[in-house]
Amino acid sequence: MGLPEERGRNSSGSGGREEAGAGGQTQSWSPPPEVSRSAHVPSLQRYRELHRRSVEEPREFWGEIAKEFYWKIPCSGPFLQYNFDVTKGKIFIEWMKGATTNICYNVLDRNVHEKKLGDKVAFYWEGNEPGETTQITYRELLVQVCQFSNVLRKQGIQKGDRVAIYMPMILELVVAMLACARLGALHSIVFAGFSAESLSERILDSSCSLLITTDAFYRGEKLVNLKELADESLEKCREKGFPVRCCIVVKHLGRAELGTGDSPSQSPPVKRPCPDIQDKLKKKFKCIQPQISWNQGVDLWWHELMQEAGDEFEPEWCDAEDPLFILYTSGSTGKPKGVVHTVGGYMLYVATTFKYVFDFHAEDVFWCTADIGWITGHSYVTYGPLANGATSVLFEGIPTYPDVSRLWSIVDKYKVTKFYTAPTAIRLLMKFGDEPVIKHSRASLQVLGTVGEPINPEAWLWYHRVVGARRCPIVDTFWQTETGGHMLTPLPGATPMKPGSASFPFFGVAPAILNESGEELEGEAEGYLVFKQPWPGIMRTVYGNHTRFETTYFKKFPGYYVTGDGCRRDQDGYYWITGRIDDMLNVSGHLLSTAEVESALVEHEAVAEAAVVGHPHPVKGECLYCFVTLCDGHSFSPTLTEELKKQIREKIGPIATPDYIQNAPGLPKTRSGKIMRRVLRKIAQNDHDVGDTSTVADPSVISHLFSHRCLTIQ
């Protein structure tokens, strides 16, 4: 797959970079010879020419790329139709409507049968314990996907049905999502760190017919009884009048009991640690396998269903605009939004961004550390790499277990060439110094990437200097669940880099910066980041609520897709994301709604009112700082604080656990009763420059909150 007029590009290294100087300014410096741009890579000027063409002629540009994929029925009508202006009617985006294809066929069948990649490893799986490993080839993956497609069909799943998936990072998760895609059902994957309540809320919102989960798994030293959480969630669904008829359970911790051998027709065998390590694990974890409850008539074992399933399944041919999956992201109203992506455009976009942003080559071993429960995992663990016939690493564990050098041990073990992780992980590992990194070779690494939030220059420089040994270009990518794939990003070897900048727009992406009045700002500017026209990977709607889709992304500035992020463009045309401009928080790269957290807090009988703001955190980037006003008769105490944290963990999940909860007898409000979050953010950060407070109904509240604020760390 190549860009129009740019076939056969091959890069290794980067162009000139910029180091952060005093006061946030940048100063140019030349790269050492080993990272100089390859002569085969388009120059920055050539990249800009290609980008201009892709924006001015999107139909021709993406039409050329579409020829690289299989279409049962090619597009014969308009290649692109859309409306971004709410004042002119309903918002809609249609790429290649009328063309039919199947994304599973494109990422598996074609790789096995046409490209002869059947024996190539699709995934190296690395378990929580270093001794737990397996691998699966493209041919084995295709067989398992066909088998599980037959399982789903036997359970009554048809095209257009919704299937909830609640699993850790195991190979069956990839099999399940691709099987859904093969038969035209929409997968709705829920991160295994979310609570039972979060899962039930998502099942109910999209009326999922079936749930796929796992018995249990370890995350570091912590045992997560996922089946127990799934049972609790399904009980909540029943209580609300929506019984889910079937729950398929993977026996993950109990896999060793199955004795499945090496047959590719069943779950891949996992190479377990040797017996003496197993004994140590049992002592360490007390009980390595939890008791699993079983609901007769609802629960079914994955391995038993797979034993009876045939290994051929004709794909369901879907319109390019048929929905592929739903993925929920936090909404500013507190109710998560079901982002809907479609088959054709999403396939083109993730395949193309993967190919060029990571400078993919056939011999690469790619590792994206994100969980598949997030959009990064959908796009750059599953669909993007598989569409390119890549070999990837799938990792179940965490960066710090069993020690803080785990990531670099895995890099060396599988000779990873392209590595993609979150700034949160980088900042976490920075704390432990250089030694855990440099004791491993990392000689295979060629390109490093970051995702989830803007990376601070200090972390960028450490990542480049220590992890990449000053020889690997860094692609700092900006995008969203809603965009499907990378929007602003360097291209390795083509784009001179500046630490902390998302650099330039990807092909086909037309950004603009607007002021409060909706006017486009030229040159150096700071304001609202918007996009002027659609790209193939853009979401099409919010599931079941198109009005919310239009209101959230298009109403504020008609004619533009509004990201919700602030942005600065510097004198060189580089884009710098300055943070959310709505009531959203970015905690460890995970977007959380303040309204959702506030709602969970006020459900406690002791809390009358709550307000949540972000606070800088040295590892997570941002953490939650909560202000709670108590009901009469209740007193603030450490016990209450722990109860509130527990309530949030149960309602939303561990990632939403606040770092700080402050007792607030009163909150700063306008005379109309609106909470002034701007002031609360200043209080949380102990910044007494709170600005204009003339509209505050009771200014004494502010001084009281300052004098009783939590002791925080920056």
XYZ file of C-alpha atoms in Angstrom:
714
model
C 0.000 0.000 0.000
C 1.455 3.345 -0.991
C 0.397 6.942 -1.161
C -0.542 8.271 -4.576
C 2.685 9.186 -6.406
C 4.734 8.143 -3.370
C 5.042 4.358 -3.693
C 7.925 2.456 -2.235
C 9.014 4.953 0.405
C 11.503 3.629 2.918
C 12.745 5.539 5.913
C 14.887 4.985 8.926
C 15.623 7.889 11.175
C 14.435 11.438 11.467
C 14.973 14.904 10.251
C 16.295 17.799 12.300
C 14.775 18.210 15.736
C 14.060 20.973 18.168
C 15.040 20.834 21.838
C 13.079 22.689 24.464
C 14.779 25.833 25.639
C 14.051 28.303 28.379
C 10.580 29.723 28.679
C 9.029 27.095 26.426
C 10.850 28.399 23.361
C 12.598 26.033 20.979
C 16.077 25.996 19.605
C 17.174 24.053 16.542
C 19.767 21.340 16.691
C 21.004 18.900 14.076
C 20.571 15.159 14.565
C 23.588 12.886 14.783
C 24.388 11.092 11.504
C 22.727 7.821 12.528
C 19.291 9.462 12.657
C 19.547 11.658 9.591
C 16.707 11.411 7.105
C 17.047 8.682 4.519
C 17.347 9.839 0.936
C 14.275 7.724 0.086
C 11.965 9.635 2.422
C 9.988 12.564 1.024
C 11.345 15.878 2.203
C 9.259 18.135 4.396
C 8.455 20.183 1.309
C 7.320 17.054 -0.551
C 5.201 15.983 2.423
C 3.478 19.387 2.366
C 2.773 19.051 -1.363
C 1.240 15.600 -0.836
C -0.782 16.850 2.098
C -2.135 19.788 0.116
C -3.233 17.409 -2.644
C -4.892 15.055 -0.156
C -6.952 17.928 1.274
C -7.833 19.560 -2.042
C -8.632 16.261 -3.805
C -9.745 13.846 -1.043
C -11.830 11.675 -3.384
C -8.922 11.066 -5.741
C -6.406 10.628 -2.920
C -8.397 8.084 -0.886
C -9.855 6.491 -4.013
C -6.340 5.531 -5.050
C -5.650 3.988 -1.624
C -8.992 2.140 -1.646
C -7.772 0.138 -4.660
C -5.348 -1.652 -2.323
C -8.273 -3.399 -0.567
C -10.798 -6.013 -1.629
C -14.305 -4.816 -2.479
C -17.010 -7.355 -3.266
C -18.823 -4.510 -5.019
C -16.632 -1.470 -5.840
C -17.875 2.047 -5.253
C -19.883 3.175 -8.270
C -21.573 6.240 -6.820
C -20.115 9.364 -5.169
C -16.902 8.522 -3.282
C -17.561 11.143 -0.575
C -20.659 13.048 0.471
C -21.028 15.024 3.683
C -22.479 17.977 5.574
C -20.602 19.574 8.487
C -22.951 22.573 8.865
C -25.881 22.116 11.263
C -27.538 25.236 9.832
C -27.863 23.474 6.460
C -29.465 20.269 7.679
C -28.577 16.922 9.230
C -24.893 16.180 9.803
C -23.761 13.177 7.787
C -20.565 11.670 6.379
C -20.538 8.972 3.697
C -17.388 7.477 2.202
C -17.829 4.937 -0.625
C -21.496 4.320 0.184
C -22.786 1.420 -1.896
C -19.431 -0.364 -2.033
C -19.357 -3.655 -0.109
C -16.490 -5.349 1.705
C -15.615 -7.086 4.965
C -12.789 -5.819 7.149
C -12.083 -9.275 8.599
C -11.673 -10.653 5.078
C -9.220 -7.846 4.268
C -7.067 -8.302 7.383
C -7.063 -12.131 7.508
C -8.220 -13.996 4.382
C -6.280 -11.806 1.954
C -3.120 -12.016 4.054
C -3.378 -15.814 4.200
C -4.535 -16.641 0.673
C -3.403 -13.769 -1.577
C -0.339 -12.422 0.201
C 0.809 -15.872 1.370
C 1.354 -14.726 4.970
C -0.393 -17.707 6.561
C 2.712 -18.874 8.433
C 3.686 -15.377 9.555
C 3.193 -14.640 13.272
C 0.271 -12.261 13.754
C 0.746 -11.891 17.525
C 3.303 -12.793 20.118
C 1.327 -12.980 23.349
C 3.168 -12.100 26.551
C 1.290 -12.885 29.743
C 1.332 -11.147 33.076
C 4.079 -13.528 34.219
C 7.287 -13.434 32.128
C 7.125 -17.211 31.631
C 3.639 -17.170 30.101
C 3.925 -16.836 26.325
C 2.394 -18.061 23.108
C 2.061 -16.978 19.512
C -0.493 -17.271 16.738
C 0.013 -17.167 12.981
C -2.294 -15.496 10.481
C -3.592 -18.907 9.353
C -4.317 -20.033 12.934
C -6.003 -16.718 13.676
C -8.218 -17.053 10.598
C -9.261 -20.581 11.641
C -10.164 -19.452 15.161
C -12.075 -16.416 13.894
C -14.098 -18.586 11.527
C -14.816 -21.029 14.350
C -15.948 -18.306 16.719
C -18.042 -16.729 13.959
C -19.853 -20.079 13.750
C -20.238 -20.062 17.549
C -21.813 -16.601 17.470
C -24.095 -17.526 14.574
C -25.251 -20.623 16.495
C -26.082 -18.359 19.445
C -28.334 -16.344 17.148
C -26.037 -13.379 16.467
C -26.732 -11.755 13.105
C -25.571 -8.754 11.116
C -26.351 -5.531 12.987
C -26.568 -7.162 16.444
C -24.425 -5.759 19.249
C -22.023 -7.952 21.221
C -20.368 -6.762 24.451
C -16.785 -7.881 25.111
C -15.254 -7.553 28.593
C -11.844 -9.197 28.554
C -8.185 -8.717 29.452
C -5.432 -8.572 26.825
C -5.577 -12.157 25.617
C -5.717 -13.581 22.094
C -9.373 -14.531 22.426
C -10.197 -10.825 22.642
C -8.798 -10.315 19.132
C -10.596 -13.463 17.917
C -13.910 -12.254 19.373
C -13.791 -8.788 17.828
C -12.767 -10.096 14.398
C -15.513 -12.745 14.505
C -18.067 -10.007 15.158
C -16.678 -8.063 12.192
C -16.778 -11.183 10.016
C -20.506 -11.706 10.504
C -21.391 -8.006 10.499
C -22.222 -7.698 14.214
C -21.041 -4.606 16.109
C -18.571 -5.267 18.907
C -18.742 -3.041 21.960
C -15.540 -3.632 23.919
C -15.485 -2.480 27.533
C -12.093 -2.032 29.212
C -11.589 -4.797 31.793
C -10.632 -2.170 34.378
C -14.145 -0.711 34.325
C -16.694 -1.537 37.003
C -19.751 -3.771 36.770
C -21.925 -0.661 36.687
C -19.993 0.808 33.750
C -20.342 -2.471 31.881
C -24.079 -2.739 32.492
C -24.606 0.870 31.444
C -22.924 0.168 28.099
C -24.769 -3.121 27.565
C -28.078 -1.393 28.189
C -27.329 1.641 26.017
C -26.694 -0.472 22.908
C -28.964 -3.438 23.805
C -26.202 -6.026 23.520
C -27.483 -9.551 22.809
C -24.485 -11.389 24.209
C -21.509 -10.875 26.525
C -18.042 -12.407 26.122
C -15.806 -12.392 29.192
C -13.081 -14.307 31.060
C -12.915 -16.258 34.312
C -10.222 -14.036 35.859
C -6.782 -12.564 35.263
C -3.842 -11.068 37.108
C -2.784 -7.489 36.581
C 0.610 -7.377 38.220
C 0.053 -8.941 41.636
C -3.640 -8.050 41.686
C -6.203 -10.750 40.965
C -9.228 -9.497 39.013
C -12.234 -11.831 39.191
C -13.748 -10.627 35.932
C -16.506 -13.220 35.854
C -17.771 -11.975 39.212
C -17.940 -8.417 37.853
C -19.645 -9.672 34.694
C -22.248 -11.531 36.783
C -22.913 -8.401 38.824
C -23.322 -6.413 35.630
C -25.752 -8.881 34.087
C -27.787 -8.865 37.307
C -28.056 -5.064 37.020
C -29.263 -5.507 33.430
C -31.926 -7.998 34.569
C -33.068 -5.602 37.274
C -33.618 -2.987 34.573
C -35.655 -5.353 32.428
C -32.961 -6.359 29.957
C -31.756 -9.928 30.503
C -28.714 -10.757 28.344
C -29.423 -14.234 27.019
C -25.900 -15.604 26.812
C -22.479 -15.089 28.416
C -19.487 -16.869 26.826
C -16.576 -17.347 29.249
C -12.923 -17.927 28.346
C -11.123 -20.163 30.826
C -7.980 -18.051 31.048
C -6.509 -18.657 34.508
C -7.721 -22.244 34.309
C -6.308 -22.741 30.812
C -3.638 -25.222 31.962
C -6.389 -27.648 33.007
C -7.799 -27.835 29.483
C -4.942 -29.789 27.905
C -5.758 -28.369 24.481
C -2.419 -29.399 23.009
C -1.221 -27.616 19.925
C -4.418 -27.710 17.935
C -5.062 -24.325 16.293
C -8.787 -25.092 16.430
C -8.912 -24.243 20.104
C -7.476 -21.547 22.325
C -3.702 -21.399 21.771
C -1.723 -23.260 24.413
C 0.150 -21.020 26.785
C 3.707 -21.870 27.708
C 3.522 -21.873 31.481
C 6.404 -21.178 33.856
C 8.316 -24.255 34.984
C 6.987 -26.104 38.097
C 9.256 -24.397 40.641
C 8.100 -20.971 39.422
C 4.486 -22.165 39.571
C 4.993 -23.184 43.203
C 6.423 -19.755 44.002
C 3.467 -18.099 42.297
C 0.982 -20.137 44.289
C 2.677 -19.135 47.526
C 2.889 -15.517 46.438
C -0.726 -15.243 45.303
C -2.101 -17.704 47.894
C -4.696 -19.036 45.415
C -3.847 -18.763 41.756
C -7.391 -19.541 40.572
C -10.516 -17.976 42.104
C -13.842 -19.711 42.534
C -15.936 -19.061 39.421
C -19.707 -18.777 39.777
C -21.809 -20.362 37.044
C -25.253 -19.357 35.810
C -26.880 -22.370 34.204
C -28.736 -21.510 31.023
C -26.743 -18.295 30.492
C -23.044 -19.119 30.866
C -21.182 -21.154 28.263
C -17.496 -22.128 28.136
C -15.591 -20.765 25.144
C -13.455 -23.909 24.746
C -16.452 -26.226 24.685
C -18.222 -24.173 22.026
C -15.060 -23.972 19.900
C -14.605 -27.775 19.945
C -17.908 -28.180 18.143
C -17.488 -25.304 15.654
C -16.596 -25.586 11.979
C -13.476 -23.815 10.738
C -14.960 -22.147 7.654
C -17.275 -19.144 7.623
C -18.216 -17.018 4.619
C -17.871 -13.329 5.532
C -20.949 -11.133 5.625
C -20.452 -8.518 2.914
C -21.163 -5.120 4.415
C -21.747 -1.692 2.941
C -18.783 0.626 3.478
C -21.079 2.755 5.651
C -22.400 -0.129 7.767
C -21.337 0.219 11.433
C -18.279 -1.805 12.488
C -18.162 -1.159 16.236
C -19.324 0.988 19.121
C -16.777 2.292 21.606
C -17.889 4.339 24.578
C -16.046 7.469 25.589
C -16.802 9.808 28.468
C -19.261 12.581 27.785
C -19.443 15.993 29.423
C -23.050 15.266 30.508
C -21.830 12.297 32.566
C -23.442 9.693 30.298
C -20.824 7.938 28.116
C -21.184 8.383 24.365
C -21.313 5.340 22.100
C -18.978 6.381 19.279
C -19.880 4.541 16.061
C -17.249 3.753 13.424
C -18.048 2.246 10.040
C -16.450 -0.504 7.978
C -14.957 1.088 4.864
C -13.621 4.454 5.946
C -12.218 3.176 9.232
C -10.417 0.346 7.418
C -8.754 2.738 4.960
C -7.752 5.209 7.637
C -6.247 2.912 10.272
C -4.369 0.922 7.639
C -2.896 4.068 6.075
C -2.009 5.845 9.306
C -0.347 2.693 10.658
C 1.661 2.260 7.467
C 3.059 5.789 7.311
C 3.123 7.066 10.881
C 5.127 4.026 12.011
C 6.985 3.641 8.702
C 5.947 -0.012 8.624
C 8.025 -2.656 6.834
C 7.275 -6.358 6.444
C 10.024 -7.452 8.830
C 8.905 -5.153 11.670
C 7.715 -6.342 15.074
C 5.259 -3.711 16.286
C 4.207 -3.169 19.894
C 1.429 -0.859 20.977
C 1.092 -1.143 24.770
C -2.493 0.183 24.848
C -5.367 -1.991 26.002
C -7.755 -3.047 23.233
C -10.526 -1.637 25.433
C -9.467 1.826 24.208
C -9.531 3.189 20.664
C -5.726 2.979 20.470
C -5.981 -0.775 20.927
C -8.763 -1.096 18.345
C -6.821 0.853 15.723
C -3.167 0.053 16.451
C -3.226 -3.342 18.177
C -5.843 -5.039 16.020
C -7.094 -3.478 12.800
C -4.203 -1.262 11.609
C -1.378 -3.793 12.072
C -3.383 -6.747 10.728
C -4.446 -4.743 7.651
C -0.754 -4.362 6.849
C 0.188 -7.988 7.565
C 2.237 -6.938 10.597
C 3.567 -8.996 13.488
C 2.598 -7.444 16.829
C 3.126 -8.018 20.542
C 0.032 -8.421 22.729
C 0.877 -7.784 26.398
C -1.368 -8.720 29.317
C 0.731 -7.236 32.130
C 1.855 -3.855 33.433
C 5.145 -1.922 32.997
C 6.294 -2.389 36.581
C 5.706 -6.118 37.118
C 7.655 -8.152 38.087
C 10.099 -5.248 37.893
C 10.375 -1.850 36.255
C 12.423 -3.117 33.313
C 9.620 -5.402 32.018
C 8.907 -3.354 28.880
C 12.530 -3.304 27.759
C 12.896 -7.012 28.499
C 9.971 -7.649 26.136
C 11.434 -5.324 23.498
C 14.636 -7.399 23.489
C 12.798 -10.738 23.686
C 10.759 -10.148 20.522
C 13.172 -7.717 18.805
C 10.508 -4.986 18.727
C 11.222 -2.385 16.042
C 8.319 0.063 16.507
C 7.145 0.893 20.046
C 4.008 2.934 20.870
C 3.058 3.855 24.445
C 1.558 6.583 26.626
C 3.336 9.544 28.231
C 1.970 8.272 31.553
C 4.037 5.104 31.233
C 7.105 7.096 30.233
C 6.788 9.438 33.231
C 6.224 6.458 35.539
C 9.398 4.704 34.363
C 11.432 7.932 34.416
C 11.105 7.891 38.198
C 13.253 4.773 38.398
C 16.145 6.279 36.464
C 18.082 5.119 33.408
C 19.544 1.857 34.724
C 16.428 -0.383 34.304
C 16.325 0.723 30.661
C 19.971 0.695 29.630
C 20.642 -2.738 31.127
C 18.674 -4.030 28.123
C 19.936 -3.705 24.554
C 16.901 -2.138 22.783
C 19.058 -2.262 19.638
C 16.073 -3.407 17.556
C 14.096 -0.194 18.167
C 13.720 2.102 15.156
C 10.661 4.302 15.835
C 9.093 5.372 19.145
C 5.573 6.732 19.517
C 3.369 8.370 22.131
C -0.410 8.478 22.425
C -3.202 9.503 24.790
C -2.170 12.992 25.862
C 0.424 15.646 25.038
C 3.880 14.603 26.210
C 5.831 17.112 28.281
C 9.256 18.028 26.852
C 11.154 16.511 29.804
C 9.548 13.103 29.247
C 10.035 13.405 25.461
C 13.746 14.089 25.887
C 14.192 11.174 28.331
C 12.297 8.871 25.954
C 14.530 9.955 23.076
C 17.816 9.994 24.989
C 17.448 6.891 27.164
C 14.906 4.565 25.542
C 15.780 5.437 21.956
C 19.496 5.990 22.634
C 19.260 9.269 20.647
C 18.754 7.374 17.389
C 14.981 6.768 17.166
C 12.534 9.347 15.838
C 9.497 9.940 18.057
C 5.995 10.220 16.624
C 3.895 12.164 19.144
C 0.375 11.485 17.883
C -2.785 13.506 18.528
C -6.146 11.899 17.843
C -9.362 10.854 19.583
C -11.787 7.975 19.934
C -13.979 9.956 17.575
C -11.348 10.372 14.852
C -10.527 6.667 14.520
C -6.851 7.279 13.804
C -3.982 9.770 13.900
C -4.827 13.385 13.064
C -1.759 15.440 13.962
C 1.555 13.593 13.930
C 5.130 13.691 12.712
C 6.125 11.222 10.008
C 9.386 9.506 10.949
C 12.140 10.680 8.695
C 10.060 13.395 7.042
C 9.128 15.745 9.870
C 11.683 17.627 11.995
C 10.465 17.174 15.553
C 9.817 19.479 18.489
C 9.430 17.853 21.915
C 5.781 18.090 22.981
C 4.369 19.102 19.599
C 1.932 16.997 17.589
C 3.609 18.536 14.536
C 1.540 18.494 11.351
C -1.769 17.077 10.079
C -1.865 13.621 8.537
C -2.857 13.220 4.899
C -6.434 14.296 4.251
C -6.704 16.185 7.557
C -7.524 19.918 7.376
C -7.110 21.584 10.799
C -7.963 25.149 11.724
C -7.731 27.243 14.870
C -10.766 29.362 15.701
C -11.339 32.177 18.145
C -14.407 32.400 20.376
C -16.347 34.031 17.532
C -15.646 31.141 15.181
C -13.212 33.038 12.975
C -10.241 31.164 11.528
C -6.912 32.442 12.822
C -3.903 32.528 10.513
C -0.202 32.134 11.299
C 0.813 31.920 14.951
C -2.403 31.483 16.883
C -4.089 29.871 19.861
C -7.720 28.860 20.211
C -10.154 26.040 19.462
C -8.844 23.148 17.366
C -11.318 22.147 14.653
C -11.241 20.191 11.398
C -12.715 21.625 8.224
C -13.605 18.486 6.282
C -14.061 14.763 6.884
C -11.392 12.075 6.737
C -12.349 8.408 6.219
C -11.927 7.402 9.888
C -14.269 9.996 11.419
C -17.098 8.664 13.612
C -20.533 8.734 11.975
C -22.837 9.171 14.955
C -23.409 8.600 18.671
C -25.209 5.282 18.970
C -28.922 5.869 19.348
C -28.546 9.630 19.697
C -27.624 11.494 16.510
C -28.763 14.778 18.035
C -26.082 14.429 20.699
C -23.521 13.789 17.944
C -24.500 17.009 16.191
C -24.632 19.050 19.405
C -21.313 17.801 20.786
C -19.174 18.088 17.671
C -20.804 20.501 15.217
C -23.148 22.964 16.942
C -20.610 25.337 18.514
C -18.960 26.189 15.193
C -21.199 25.251 12.226
C -19.182 23.942 9.297
C -16.438 22.422 11.458
C -15.809 19.259 13.496
C -15.005 20.581 16.991
C -12.428 18.508 18.883
C -13.035 19.999 22.329
C -9.301 20.693 22.616
C -7.406 23.940 22.735
C -4.446 24.302 20.405
C -1.551 26.602 19.578
C 0.149 26.895 16.206
C 3.706 28.228 16.287
C 5.675 30.267 13.764
C 6.772 27.109 11.932
C 3.241 25.782 11.543
C 3.578 23.114 14.255
C 0.470 22.333 16.322
C 0.627 22.116 20.124
C -2.371 20.700 22.041
C -3.016 22.841 25.118
C -5.684 20.669 26.785
C -9.425 20.125 27.017
C -11.691 23.151 26.807
C -14.785 21.365 28.116
C -15.458 19.578 31.397
C -13.273 16.581 30.606
C -10.122 15.320 32.318
C -7.272 13.348 30.793
C -6.008 10.940 33.468
C -3.197 8.632 32.336
C -4.370 9.067 28.762
C -7.961 8.088 29.666
C -10.652 10.699 29.114
C -12.943 11.062 32.127
C -16.058 13.161 32.488
C -16.158 15.426 35.548
C -19.953 15.134 35.484
C -19.722 11.345 35.682
C -17.424 11.492 38.724
C -19.577 14.162 40.384
C -22.651 12.030 39.826
C -20.957 9.065 41.523
C -19.982 11.242 44.513
C -23.449 12.696 45.151
C -24.978 9.205 45.149
C -23.365 8.773 48.579
C -25.833 9.622 51.316
C -23.384 12.016 52.987
C -22.763 14.199 49.913
C -25.085 17.032 49.003
C -23.008 18.528 46.188
C -19.720 17.823 44.441
C -17.392 19.514 41.961
C -14.426 17.834 40.296
C -11.462 19.494 38.593
C -8.119 18.380 37.281
C -4.812 18.748 39.090
C -1.331 18.260 37.588
C 0.236 14.901 38.448
C 3.888 13.975 37.869
C 3.038 10.519 36.487
C -0.603 10.524 35.350
C -0.380 13.972 33.779
C -3.640 14.927 35.438
C -5.488 13.573 38.462
C -8.858 14.224 40.091
C -9.286 16.817 42.819
C -12.797 16.661 44.299
C -14.688 19.203 46.378
C -17.624 17.775 48.364
C -20.313 19.591 50.307
C -21.832 17.341 52.965
C -25.442 16.937 54.015
C -26.475 18.112 57.469
C -25.663 15.567 60.141
C -22.585 14.176 58.378
C -18.981 14.974 59.205
C -15.894 14.800 57.015
C -13.416 12.080 58.013
C -10.755 9.767 56.559
C -13.345 6.982 56.672
C -15.743 9.012 54.535
C -12.937 9.821 52.098
C -12.218 6.123 51.626
C -15.933 5.371 51.205
C -16.186 7.996 48.470
C -13.131 6.644 46.655
C -14.568 3.130 46.889
C -17.885 4.348 45.508
C -16.182 5.914 42.479
C -14.151 2.752 41.860
C -17.358 0.702 41.901
C -19.415 3.115 39.803
C -16.799 3.996 37.173
C -13.609 2.020 37.719
C -10.188 2.263 39.399
C -8.853 4.752 36.820
C -11.314 7.357 38.130
C -10.185 7.102 41.785
C -9.531 10.670 43.028
C -6.155 11.603 44.448
C -7.673 14.383 46.552
C -11.049 14.949 48.204
C -11.566 18.242 50.045
C -14.401 19.123 52.389
C -16.188 22.181 50.943
C -18.892 23.660 53.197
C -19.584 26.004 50.294
C -18.595 26.217 46.607
C -17.830 29.375 44.629
C -20.922 30.086 42.556
C -22.276 32.871 40.427
C -25.455 34.572 41.582
C -27.353 32.362 39.157
C -25.976 29.301 40.959
C -23.379 28.122 38.438
C -20.262 26.595 40.005
C -17.120 28.493 38.989
C -14.806 25.625 38.091
C -12.185 28.052 36.874
C -11.792 29.222 40.484
C -11.799 25.653 41.826
C -8.947 24.741 39.480
C -6.938 27.634 40.912
C -7.687 26.484 44.480
C -6.695 22.910 43.691
C -3.334 24.163 42.380
C -2.900 26.693 45.217
C -2.760 29.514 42.681
C -4.137 32.629 44.344
C -4.356 34.529 41.066
C -8.015 33.581 40.615
C -8.860 36.436 38.273
C -12.154 38.306 38.278
C -14.390 37.202 41.165
C -16.937 39.995 40.914
C -19.662 37.542 39.933
C -19.082 35.216 42.923
C -22.113 35.236 45.186
C -20.053 34.687 48.385
C -16.329 35.552 47.994
C -15.560 34.287 51.527
C -16.026 30.730 50.239
C -12.872 31.093 48.156
C -10.600 32.058 51.047
C -12.058 29.252 53.186
C -11.338 26.664 50.495
C -7.781 27.951 50.039
C -7.095 27.671 53.762
C -8.436 24.107 53.940
C -7.134 22.684 50.668
C -5.493 19.268 50.476
C -1.723 18.979 50.597
C -0.870 18.182 46.988
C 2.178 17.204 44.958
C 2.960 18.674 41.555
